[in-house]
mmCIF file of C-alpha atoms in Angstrom:
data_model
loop_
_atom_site.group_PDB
_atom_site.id
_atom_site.type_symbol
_atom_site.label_atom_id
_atom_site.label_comp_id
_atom_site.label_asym_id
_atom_site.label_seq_id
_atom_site.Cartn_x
_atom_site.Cartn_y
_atom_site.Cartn_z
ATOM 1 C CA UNK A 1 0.000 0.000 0.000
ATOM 2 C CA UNK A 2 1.424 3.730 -1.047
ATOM 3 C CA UNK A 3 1.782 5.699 1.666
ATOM 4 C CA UNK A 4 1.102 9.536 1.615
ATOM 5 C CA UNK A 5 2.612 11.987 4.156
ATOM 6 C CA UNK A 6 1.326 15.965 4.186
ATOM 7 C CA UNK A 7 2.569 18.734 6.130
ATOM 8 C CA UNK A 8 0.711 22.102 7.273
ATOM 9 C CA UNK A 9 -1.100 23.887 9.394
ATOM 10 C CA UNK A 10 -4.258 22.099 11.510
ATOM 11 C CA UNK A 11 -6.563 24.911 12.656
ATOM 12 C CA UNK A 12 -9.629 25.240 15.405
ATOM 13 C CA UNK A 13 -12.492 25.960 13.118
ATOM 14 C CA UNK A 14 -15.614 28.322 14.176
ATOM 15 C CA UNK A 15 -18.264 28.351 12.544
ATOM 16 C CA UNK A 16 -21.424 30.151 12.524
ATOM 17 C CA UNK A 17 -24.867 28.324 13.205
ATOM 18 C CA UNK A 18 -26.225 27.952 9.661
ATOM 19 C CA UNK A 19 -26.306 31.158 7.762
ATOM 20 C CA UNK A 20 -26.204 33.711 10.537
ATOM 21 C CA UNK A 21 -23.786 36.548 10.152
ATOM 22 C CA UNK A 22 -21.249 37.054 12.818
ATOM 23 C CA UNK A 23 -22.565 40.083 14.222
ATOM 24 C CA UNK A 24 -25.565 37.667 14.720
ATOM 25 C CA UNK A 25 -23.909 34.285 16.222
ATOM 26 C CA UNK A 26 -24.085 33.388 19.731
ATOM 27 C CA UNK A 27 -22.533 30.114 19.708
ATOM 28 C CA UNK A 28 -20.098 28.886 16.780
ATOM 29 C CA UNK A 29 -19.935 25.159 15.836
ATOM 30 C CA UNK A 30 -16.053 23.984 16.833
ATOM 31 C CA UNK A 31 -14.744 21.524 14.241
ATOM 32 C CA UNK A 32 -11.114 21.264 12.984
ATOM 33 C CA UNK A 33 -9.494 21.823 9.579
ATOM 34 C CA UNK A 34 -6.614 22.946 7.403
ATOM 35 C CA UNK A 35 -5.376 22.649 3.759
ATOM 36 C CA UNK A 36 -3.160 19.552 4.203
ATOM 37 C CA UNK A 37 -5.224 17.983 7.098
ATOM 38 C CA UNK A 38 -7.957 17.765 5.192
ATOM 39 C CA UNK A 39 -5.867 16.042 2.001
ATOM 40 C CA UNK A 40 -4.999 13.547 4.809
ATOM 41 C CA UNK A 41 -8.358 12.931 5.929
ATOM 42 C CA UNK A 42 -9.653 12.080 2.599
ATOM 43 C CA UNK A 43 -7.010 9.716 2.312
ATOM 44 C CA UNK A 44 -7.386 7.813 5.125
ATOM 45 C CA UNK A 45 -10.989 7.629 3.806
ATOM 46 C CA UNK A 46 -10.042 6.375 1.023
ATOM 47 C CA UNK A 47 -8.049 3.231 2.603
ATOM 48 C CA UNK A 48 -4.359 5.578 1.869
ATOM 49 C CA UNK A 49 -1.812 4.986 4.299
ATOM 50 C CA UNK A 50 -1.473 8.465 5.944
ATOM 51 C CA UNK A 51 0.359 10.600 7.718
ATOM 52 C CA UNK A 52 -0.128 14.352 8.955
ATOM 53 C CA UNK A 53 2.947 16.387 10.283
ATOM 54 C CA UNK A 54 2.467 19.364 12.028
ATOM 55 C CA UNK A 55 3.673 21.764 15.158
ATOM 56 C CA UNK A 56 1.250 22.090 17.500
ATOM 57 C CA UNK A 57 1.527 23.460 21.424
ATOM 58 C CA UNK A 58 1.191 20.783 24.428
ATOM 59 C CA UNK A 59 -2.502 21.645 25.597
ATOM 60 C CA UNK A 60 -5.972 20.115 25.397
ATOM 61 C CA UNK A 61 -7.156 21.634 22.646
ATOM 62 C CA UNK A 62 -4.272 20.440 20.537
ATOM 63 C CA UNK A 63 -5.006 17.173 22.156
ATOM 64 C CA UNK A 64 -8.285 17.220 20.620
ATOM 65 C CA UNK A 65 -6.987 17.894 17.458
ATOM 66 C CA UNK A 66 -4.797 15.039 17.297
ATOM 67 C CA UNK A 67 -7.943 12.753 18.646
ATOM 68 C CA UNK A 68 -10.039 14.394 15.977
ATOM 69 C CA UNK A 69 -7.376 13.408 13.234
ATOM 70 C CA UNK A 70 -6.756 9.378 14.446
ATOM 71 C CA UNK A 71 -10.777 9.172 14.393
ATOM 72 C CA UNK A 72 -10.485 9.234 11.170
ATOM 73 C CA UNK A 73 -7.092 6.848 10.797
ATOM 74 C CA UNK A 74 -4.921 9.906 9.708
ATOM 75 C CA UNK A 75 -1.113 9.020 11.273
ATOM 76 C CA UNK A 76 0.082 11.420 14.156
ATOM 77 C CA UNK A 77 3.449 10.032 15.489
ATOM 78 C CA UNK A 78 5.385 12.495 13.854
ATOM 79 C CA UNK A 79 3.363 15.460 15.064
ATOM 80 C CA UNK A 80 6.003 18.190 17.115
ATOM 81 C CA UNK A 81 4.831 19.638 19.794
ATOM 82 C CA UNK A 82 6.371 23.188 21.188
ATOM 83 C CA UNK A 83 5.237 26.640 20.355
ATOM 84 C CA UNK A 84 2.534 28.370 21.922
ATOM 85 C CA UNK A 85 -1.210 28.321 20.103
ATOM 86 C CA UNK A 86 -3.310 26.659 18.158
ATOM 87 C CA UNK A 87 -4.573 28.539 15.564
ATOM 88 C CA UNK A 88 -7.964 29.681 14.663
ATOM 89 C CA UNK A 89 -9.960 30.418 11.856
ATOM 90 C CA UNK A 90 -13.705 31.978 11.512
ATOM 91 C CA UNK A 91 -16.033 31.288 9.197
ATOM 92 C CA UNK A 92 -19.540 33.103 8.162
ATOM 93 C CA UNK A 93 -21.355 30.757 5.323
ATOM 94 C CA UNK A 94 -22.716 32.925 2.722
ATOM 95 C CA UNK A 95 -25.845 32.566 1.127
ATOM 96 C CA UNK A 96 -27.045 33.934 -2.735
ATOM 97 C CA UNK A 97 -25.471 37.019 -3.402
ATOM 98 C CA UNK A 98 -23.632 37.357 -0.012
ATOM 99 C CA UNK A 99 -20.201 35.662 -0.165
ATOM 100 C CA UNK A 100 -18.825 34.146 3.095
ATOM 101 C CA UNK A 101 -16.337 35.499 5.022
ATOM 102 C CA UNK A 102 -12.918 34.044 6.643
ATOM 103 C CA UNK A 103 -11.552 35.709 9.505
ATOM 104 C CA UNK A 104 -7.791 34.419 10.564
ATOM 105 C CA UNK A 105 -6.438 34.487 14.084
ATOM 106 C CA UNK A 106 -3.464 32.239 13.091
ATOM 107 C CA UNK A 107 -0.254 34.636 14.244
ATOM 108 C CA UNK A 108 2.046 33.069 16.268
ATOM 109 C CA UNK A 109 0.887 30.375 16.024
ATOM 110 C CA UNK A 110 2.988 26.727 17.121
ATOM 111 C CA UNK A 111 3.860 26.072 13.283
ATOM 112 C CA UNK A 112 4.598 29.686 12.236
ATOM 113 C CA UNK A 113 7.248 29.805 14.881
ATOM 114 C CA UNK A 114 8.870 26.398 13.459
ATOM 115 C CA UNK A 115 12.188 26.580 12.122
ATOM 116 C CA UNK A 116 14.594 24.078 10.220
ATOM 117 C CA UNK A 117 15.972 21.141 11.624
ATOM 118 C CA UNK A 118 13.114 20.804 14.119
ATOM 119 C CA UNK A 119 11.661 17.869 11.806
ATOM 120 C CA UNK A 120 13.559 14.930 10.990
ATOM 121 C CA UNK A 121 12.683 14.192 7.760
ATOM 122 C CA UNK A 122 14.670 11.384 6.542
ATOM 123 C CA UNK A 123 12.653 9.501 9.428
ATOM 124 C CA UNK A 124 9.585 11.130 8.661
ATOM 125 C CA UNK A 125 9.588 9.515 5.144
ATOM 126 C CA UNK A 126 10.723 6.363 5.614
ATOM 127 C CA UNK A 127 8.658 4.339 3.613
ATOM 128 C CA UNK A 128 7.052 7.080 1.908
ATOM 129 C CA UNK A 129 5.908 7.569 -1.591
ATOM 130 C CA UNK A 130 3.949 10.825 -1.570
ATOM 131 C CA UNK A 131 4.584 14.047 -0.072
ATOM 132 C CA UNK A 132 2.000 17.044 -0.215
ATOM 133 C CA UNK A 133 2.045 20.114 0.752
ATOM 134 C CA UNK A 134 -0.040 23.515 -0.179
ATOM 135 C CA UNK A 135 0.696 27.166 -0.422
ATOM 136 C CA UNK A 136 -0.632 28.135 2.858
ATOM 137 C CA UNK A 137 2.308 26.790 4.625
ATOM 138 C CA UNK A 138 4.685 28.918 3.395
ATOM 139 C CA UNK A 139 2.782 32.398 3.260
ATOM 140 C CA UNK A 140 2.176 31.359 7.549
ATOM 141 C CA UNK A 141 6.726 32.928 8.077
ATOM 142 C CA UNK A 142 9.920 32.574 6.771
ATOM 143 C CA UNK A 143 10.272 29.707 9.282
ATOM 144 C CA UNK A 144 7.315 27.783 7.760
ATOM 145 C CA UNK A 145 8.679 28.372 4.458
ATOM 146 C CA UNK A 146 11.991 27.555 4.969
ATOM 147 C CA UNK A 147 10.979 24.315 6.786
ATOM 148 C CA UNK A 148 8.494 23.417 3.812
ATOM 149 C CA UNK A 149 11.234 23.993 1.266
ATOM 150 C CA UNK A 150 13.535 21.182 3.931
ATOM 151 C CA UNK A 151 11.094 18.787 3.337
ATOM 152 C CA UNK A 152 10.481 19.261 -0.574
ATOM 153 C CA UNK A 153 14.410 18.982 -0.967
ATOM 154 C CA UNK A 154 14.220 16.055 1.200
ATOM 155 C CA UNK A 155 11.570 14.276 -0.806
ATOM 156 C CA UNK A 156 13.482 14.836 -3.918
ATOM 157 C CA UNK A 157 16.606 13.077 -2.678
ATOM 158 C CA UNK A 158 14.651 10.106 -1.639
ATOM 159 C CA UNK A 159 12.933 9.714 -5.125
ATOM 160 C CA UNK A 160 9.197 10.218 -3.617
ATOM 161 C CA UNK A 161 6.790 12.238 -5.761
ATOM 162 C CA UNK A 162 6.303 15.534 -4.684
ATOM 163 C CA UNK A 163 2.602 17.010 -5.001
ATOM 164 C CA UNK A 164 1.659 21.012 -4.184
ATOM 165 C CA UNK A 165 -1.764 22.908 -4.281
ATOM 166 C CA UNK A 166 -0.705 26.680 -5.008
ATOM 167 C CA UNK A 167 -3.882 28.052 -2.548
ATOM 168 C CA UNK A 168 -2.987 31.711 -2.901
ATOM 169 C CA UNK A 169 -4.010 33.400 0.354
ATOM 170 C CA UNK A 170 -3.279 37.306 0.343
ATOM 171 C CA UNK A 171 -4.476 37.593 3.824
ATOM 172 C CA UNK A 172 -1.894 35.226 4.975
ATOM 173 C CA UNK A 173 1.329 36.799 3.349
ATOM 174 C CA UNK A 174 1.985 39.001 6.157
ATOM 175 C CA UNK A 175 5.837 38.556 7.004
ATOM 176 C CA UNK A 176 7.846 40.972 4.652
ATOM 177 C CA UNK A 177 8.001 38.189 1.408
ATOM 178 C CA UNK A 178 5.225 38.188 -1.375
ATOM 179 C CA UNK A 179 4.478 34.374 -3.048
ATOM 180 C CA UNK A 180 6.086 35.199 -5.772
ATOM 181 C CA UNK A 181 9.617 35.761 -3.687
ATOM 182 C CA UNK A 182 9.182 32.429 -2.359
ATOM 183 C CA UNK A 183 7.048 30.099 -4.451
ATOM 184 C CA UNK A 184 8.834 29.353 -7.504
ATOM 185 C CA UNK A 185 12.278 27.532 -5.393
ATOM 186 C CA UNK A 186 9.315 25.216 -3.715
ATOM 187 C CA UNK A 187 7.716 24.787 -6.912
ATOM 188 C CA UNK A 188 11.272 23.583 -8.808
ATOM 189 C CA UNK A 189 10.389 20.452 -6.569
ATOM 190 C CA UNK A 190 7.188 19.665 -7.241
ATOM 191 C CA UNK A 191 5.857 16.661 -9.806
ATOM 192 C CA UNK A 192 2.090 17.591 -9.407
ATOM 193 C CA UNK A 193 0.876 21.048 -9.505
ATOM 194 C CA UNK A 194 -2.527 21.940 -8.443
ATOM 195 C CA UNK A 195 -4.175 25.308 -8.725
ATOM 196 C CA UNK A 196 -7.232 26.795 -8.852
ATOM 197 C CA UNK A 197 -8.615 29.373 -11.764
ATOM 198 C CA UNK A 198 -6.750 32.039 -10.147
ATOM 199 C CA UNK A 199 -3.607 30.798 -8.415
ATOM 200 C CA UNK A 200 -1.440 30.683 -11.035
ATOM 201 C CA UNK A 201 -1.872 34.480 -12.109
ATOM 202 C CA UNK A 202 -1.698 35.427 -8.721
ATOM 203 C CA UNK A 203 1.547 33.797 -8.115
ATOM 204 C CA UNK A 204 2.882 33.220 -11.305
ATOM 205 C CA UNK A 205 1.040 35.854 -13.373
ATOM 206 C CA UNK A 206 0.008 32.556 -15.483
ATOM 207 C CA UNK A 207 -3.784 33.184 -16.861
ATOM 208 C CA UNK A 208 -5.618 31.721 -19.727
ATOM 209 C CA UNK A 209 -6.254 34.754 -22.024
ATOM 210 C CA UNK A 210 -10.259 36.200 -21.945
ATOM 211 C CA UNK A 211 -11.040 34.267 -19.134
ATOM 212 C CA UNK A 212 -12.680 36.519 -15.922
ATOM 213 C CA UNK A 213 -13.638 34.047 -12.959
ATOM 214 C CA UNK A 214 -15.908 36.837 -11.765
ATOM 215 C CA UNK A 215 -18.315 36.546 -15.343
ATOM 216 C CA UNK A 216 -18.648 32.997 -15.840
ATOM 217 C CA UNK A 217 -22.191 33.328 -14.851
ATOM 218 C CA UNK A 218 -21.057 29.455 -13.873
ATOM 219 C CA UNK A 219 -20.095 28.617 -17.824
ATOM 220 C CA UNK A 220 -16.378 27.585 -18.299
ATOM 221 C CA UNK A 221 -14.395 27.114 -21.230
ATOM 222 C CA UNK A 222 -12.435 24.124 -20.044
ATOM 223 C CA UNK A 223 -10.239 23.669 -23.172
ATOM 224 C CA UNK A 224 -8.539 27.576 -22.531
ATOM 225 C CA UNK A 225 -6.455 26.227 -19.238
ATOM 226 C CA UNK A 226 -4.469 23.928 -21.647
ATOM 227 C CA UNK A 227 -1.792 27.543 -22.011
ATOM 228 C CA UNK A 228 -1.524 27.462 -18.075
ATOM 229 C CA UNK A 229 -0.439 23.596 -17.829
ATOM 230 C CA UNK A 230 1.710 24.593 -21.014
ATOM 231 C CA UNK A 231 3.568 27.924 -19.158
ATOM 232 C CA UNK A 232 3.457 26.077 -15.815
ATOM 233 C CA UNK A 233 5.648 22.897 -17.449
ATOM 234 C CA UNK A 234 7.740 25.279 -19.415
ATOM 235 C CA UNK A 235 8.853 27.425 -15.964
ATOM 236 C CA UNK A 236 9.095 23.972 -13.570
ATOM 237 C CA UNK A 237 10.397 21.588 -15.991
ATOM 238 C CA UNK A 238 10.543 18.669 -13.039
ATOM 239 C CA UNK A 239 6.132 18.885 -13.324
ATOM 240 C CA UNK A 240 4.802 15.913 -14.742
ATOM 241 C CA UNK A 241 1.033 17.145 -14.468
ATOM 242 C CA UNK A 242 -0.510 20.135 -14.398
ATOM 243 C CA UNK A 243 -4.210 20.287 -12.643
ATOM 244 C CA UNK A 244 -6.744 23.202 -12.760
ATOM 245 C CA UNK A 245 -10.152 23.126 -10.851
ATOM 246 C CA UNK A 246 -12.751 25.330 -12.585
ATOM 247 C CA UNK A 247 -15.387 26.724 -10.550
ATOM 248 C CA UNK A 248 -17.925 28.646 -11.837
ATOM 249 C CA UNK A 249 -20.136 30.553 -9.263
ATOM 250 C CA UNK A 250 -23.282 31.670 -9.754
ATOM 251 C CA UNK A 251 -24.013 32.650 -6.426
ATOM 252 C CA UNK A 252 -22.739 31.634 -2.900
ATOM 253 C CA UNK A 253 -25.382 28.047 -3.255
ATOM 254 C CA UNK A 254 -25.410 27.610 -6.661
ATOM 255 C CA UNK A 255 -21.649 26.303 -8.337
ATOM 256 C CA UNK A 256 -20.726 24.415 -11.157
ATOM 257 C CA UNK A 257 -17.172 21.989 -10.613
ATOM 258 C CA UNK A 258 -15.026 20.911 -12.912
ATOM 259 C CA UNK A 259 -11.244 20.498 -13.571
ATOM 260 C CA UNK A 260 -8.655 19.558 -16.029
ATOM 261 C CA UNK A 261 -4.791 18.127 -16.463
ATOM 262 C CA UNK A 262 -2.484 18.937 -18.464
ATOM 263 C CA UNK A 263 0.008 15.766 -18.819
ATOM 264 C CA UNK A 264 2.654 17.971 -21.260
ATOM 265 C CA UNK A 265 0.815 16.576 -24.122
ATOM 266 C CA UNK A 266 -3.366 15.425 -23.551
ATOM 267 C CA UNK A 267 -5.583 17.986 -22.338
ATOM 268 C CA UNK A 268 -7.966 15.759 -20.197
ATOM 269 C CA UNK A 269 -11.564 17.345 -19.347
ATOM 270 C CA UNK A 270 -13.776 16.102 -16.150
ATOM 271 C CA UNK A 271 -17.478 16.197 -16.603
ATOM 272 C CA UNK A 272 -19.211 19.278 -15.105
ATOM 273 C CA UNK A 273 -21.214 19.180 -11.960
ATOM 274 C CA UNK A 274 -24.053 21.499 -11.432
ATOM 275 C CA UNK A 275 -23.800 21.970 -7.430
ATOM 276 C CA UNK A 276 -27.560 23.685 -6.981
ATOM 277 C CA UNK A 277 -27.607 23.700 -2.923
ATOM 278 C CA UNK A 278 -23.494 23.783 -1.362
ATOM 279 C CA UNK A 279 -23.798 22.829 2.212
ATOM 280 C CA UNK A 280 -20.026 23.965 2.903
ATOM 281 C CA UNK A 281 -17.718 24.487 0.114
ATOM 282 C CA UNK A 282 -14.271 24.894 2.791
ATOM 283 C CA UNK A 283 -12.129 22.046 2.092
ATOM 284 C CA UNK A 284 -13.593 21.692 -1.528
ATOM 285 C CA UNK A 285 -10.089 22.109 -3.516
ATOM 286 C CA UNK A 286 -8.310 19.829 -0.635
ATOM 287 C CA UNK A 287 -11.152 17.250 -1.573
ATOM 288 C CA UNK A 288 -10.226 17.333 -5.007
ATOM 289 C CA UNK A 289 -6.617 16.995 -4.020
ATOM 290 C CA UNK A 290 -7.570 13.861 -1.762
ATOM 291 C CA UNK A 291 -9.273 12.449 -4.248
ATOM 292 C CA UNK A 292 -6.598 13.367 -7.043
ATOM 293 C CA UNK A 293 -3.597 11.799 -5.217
ATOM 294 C CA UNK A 294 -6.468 8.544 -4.222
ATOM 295 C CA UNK A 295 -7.201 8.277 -8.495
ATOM 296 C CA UNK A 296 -3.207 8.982 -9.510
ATOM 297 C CA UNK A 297 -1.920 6.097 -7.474
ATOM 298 C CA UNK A 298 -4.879 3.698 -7.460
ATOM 299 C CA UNK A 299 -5.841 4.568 -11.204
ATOM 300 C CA UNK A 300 -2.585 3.994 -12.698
ATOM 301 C CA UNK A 301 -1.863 5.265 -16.316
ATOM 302 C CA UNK A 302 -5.659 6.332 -16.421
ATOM 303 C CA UNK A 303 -5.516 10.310 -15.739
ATOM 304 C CA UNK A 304 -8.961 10.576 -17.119
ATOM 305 C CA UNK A 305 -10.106 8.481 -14.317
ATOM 306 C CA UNK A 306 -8.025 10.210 -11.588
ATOM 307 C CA UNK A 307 -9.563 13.321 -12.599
ATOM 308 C CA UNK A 308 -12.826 12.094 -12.538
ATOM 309 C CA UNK A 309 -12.623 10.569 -9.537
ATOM 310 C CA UNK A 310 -11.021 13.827 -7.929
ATOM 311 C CA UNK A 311 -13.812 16.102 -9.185
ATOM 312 C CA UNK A 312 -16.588 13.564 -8.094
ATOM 313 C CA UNK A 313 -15.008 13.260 -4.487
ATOM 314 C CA UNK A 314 -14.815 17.339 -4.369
ATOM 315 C CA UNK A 315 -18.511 17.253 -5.622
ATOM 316 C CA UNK A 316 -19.573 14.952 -2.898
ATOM 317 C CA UNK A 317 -17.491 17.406 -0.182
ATOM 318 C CA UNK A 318 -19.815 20.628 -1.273
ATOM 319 C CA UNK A 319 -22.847 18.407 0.215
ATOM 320 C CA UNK A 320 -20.610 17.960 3.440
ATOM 321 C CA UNK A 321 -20.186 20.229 6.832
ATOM 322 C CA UNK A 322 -16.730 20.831 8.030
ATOM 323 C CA UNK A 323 -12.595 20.985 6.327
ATOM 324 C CA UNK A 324 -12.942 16.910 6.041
ATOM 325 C CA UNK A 325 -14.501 15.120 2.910
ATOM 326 C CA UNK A 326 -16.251 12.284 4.851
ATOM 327 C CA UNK A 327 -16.967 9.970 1.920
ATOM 328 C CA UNK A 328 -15.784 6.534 0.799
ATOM 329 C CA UNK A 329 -14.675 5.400 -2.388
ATOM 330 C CA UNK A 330 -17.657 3.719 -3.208
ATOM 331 C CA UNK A 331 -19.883 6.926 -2.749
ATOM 332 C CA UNK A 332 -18.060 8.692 -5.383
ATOM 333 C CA UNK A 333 -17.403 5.905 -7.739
ATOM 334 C CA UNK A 334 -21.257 5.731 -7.619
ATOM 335 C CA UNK A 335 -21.490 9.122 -8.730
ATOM 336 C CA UNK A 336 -18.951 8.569 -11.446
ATOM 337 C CA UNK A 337 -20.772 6.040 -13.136
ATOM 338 C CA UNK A 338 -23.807 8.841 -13.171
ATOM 339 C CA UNK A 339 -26.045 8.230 -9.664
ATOM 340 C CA UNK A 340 -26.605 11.631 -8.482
ATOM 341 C CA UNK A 341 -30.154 11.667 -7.910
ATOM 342 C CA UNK A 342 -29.404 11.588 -4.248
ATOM 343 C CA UNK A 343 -32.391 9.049 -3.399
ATOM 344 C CA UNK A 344 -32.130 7.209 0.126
ATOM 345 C CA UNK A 345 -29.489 4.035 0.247
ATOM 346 C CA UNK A 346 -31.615 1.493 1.907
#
């Protein structure tokens, strides 16, 4: 069995009740989540050998985390503990025309005060043959960054495939360095790249040309993406595959899903999904991710079926509270093969 290790930040998610507003809330629903954890979780899910590495501080809630995390069969003996916090993120779930909001309270946090050596990676992979990671790790402080970069170099040397979701986060780039200082050296060392419609340009300044995210009115144009695999490959010559999710929004319910890779020379297309009602959409491009790596390394030389299996799985997540895509393989082979009416499994 392949095993998969990820590294990044776990937060303390808190929610809103439903739709209310913040200004409105009460109460908030606790749950836990975070770019990589959530790759992890969908993993394990999935029947991947997993493991999640992190910095966290030695308290009770981080205790909880790491409870939350084995639940669902994620690894956590390589977890470091020092540092002071756990961090936090708020969320307020839009609804129609009103987007939702993300508030951060992340500074300081036990993994944005890690630094290099801390993490002993040659141990940490042995046995390995996956290693993700996403662009929120590095935009937390030079520490994080530097440490990411460690274990990407690290990977290399030991031959394992190397897998990165760009996840642009302006907010989040708050230490002095801009992505684009400190992106591209992690990127060199990267086999898979995953982005979204606008993390390439806002790294990179890679776009497909006429394309505005904002005025799809949900309709997307898969085959224009194929120039962003093309410029991606040509700057990181190491990437194998190239992956772009497509989301078209129509309003904060009503998306349509999609994605396509680039393999350097087929342009493969997913089908489209028409998501009328989205439950929670946090987690959705780590889904696809989960489900990406699951389809790579189960479906072996068939990229159209990894693809389609990734977009499915992220479909399914949209339907699904909390970071973590809490399906099985099953579930979204089902919807693969075309079941989406949604009627009761008895």
């Amino acid at each position: 069995m392949a095993k998969v290790i990820t590294f990044g930040e776990i937060m303390l998610r808190l929610s809103t009740p439903g739709y209310l507003r913040f200004a409105q809330a009460k109460q908030f629903d606790a749950t836990f989540g975070g770019g990589e954890a959530n790759v992890a979780v969908s993993l394990a899910n999935y029947g991947i050998d997993t493991d999640f590495i992190t910095r966290l501080p030695d308290n009770d809630i981080a205790r909880s985390c790491v409870r939350d995390l084995r639940s669902y069969g994620v690894g956590t003996s390589n977890i470091i503990y020092g540092g002071d916090r756990v961090g936090i993120y708020f969320l307020e779930t839009g609804a129609v025309a009103r987007p939702s909001k993300v508030v951060y309270d992340r500074a300081g946090s036990s993994i944005a005060t890690i630094q290099k050596g801390m993490i002993d990676w040659p141990a940490v992979f042995a046995g390995a043959d996956w290693f993700h990671w996403t662009g929120i790790t590095p935009a937390l402080s030079q520490g994080a960054a530097d440490v990411c970069l460690e274990a990407i170099q690290a990977a290399g040397r030991l031959g394992i495939t190397v897998s990165c979701d760009l996840n642009y986060r302006k907010n989040l780039w708050k230490y002095g360095k801009q992505a684009s200082e400190i992106m591209p050296a992690l990127v060199e060392g990267c086999d898979i790249i995953l982005g979204n419609e606008e993390d390439a340009d806002k790294v990179f300044g890679i776009k497909p040309e006429g394309f505005d995210v904002t005025a799809t009115g949900g309709a997307i144009d898969q085959k224009r993406f194929q120039s962003v695999g093309e410029q991606l490959m040509a700057r990181f010559p190491r990437a194998k595959k190239v992956i772009i999710t497509l989301r078209g929004s129509i309003n904060a319910n009503h998306n349509t899903w999609g994605g396509v890779l680039w393999d350097g020379k087929t342009l493969y297309q997913s089908p489209r999904y028409d998501i009328t009602h989205i439950v929670d959409r946090v987690g959705g491009g780590d889904s696809f991710m989960g489900g990406l790596i699951y389809g790579l390394l189960t479906y072996k030389g068939d990229d159209q079926k990894a693809l389609n299996f990734a977009v499915a799985a992220s479909c399914l997540k949209h339907t699904i509270f909390g970071d973590f895509n809490q399906v099985t393989v099953k579930e979204v082979e089902n919807l693969m093969a075309g079941d989406a009416s949604g009627r009761v499994a008895r």
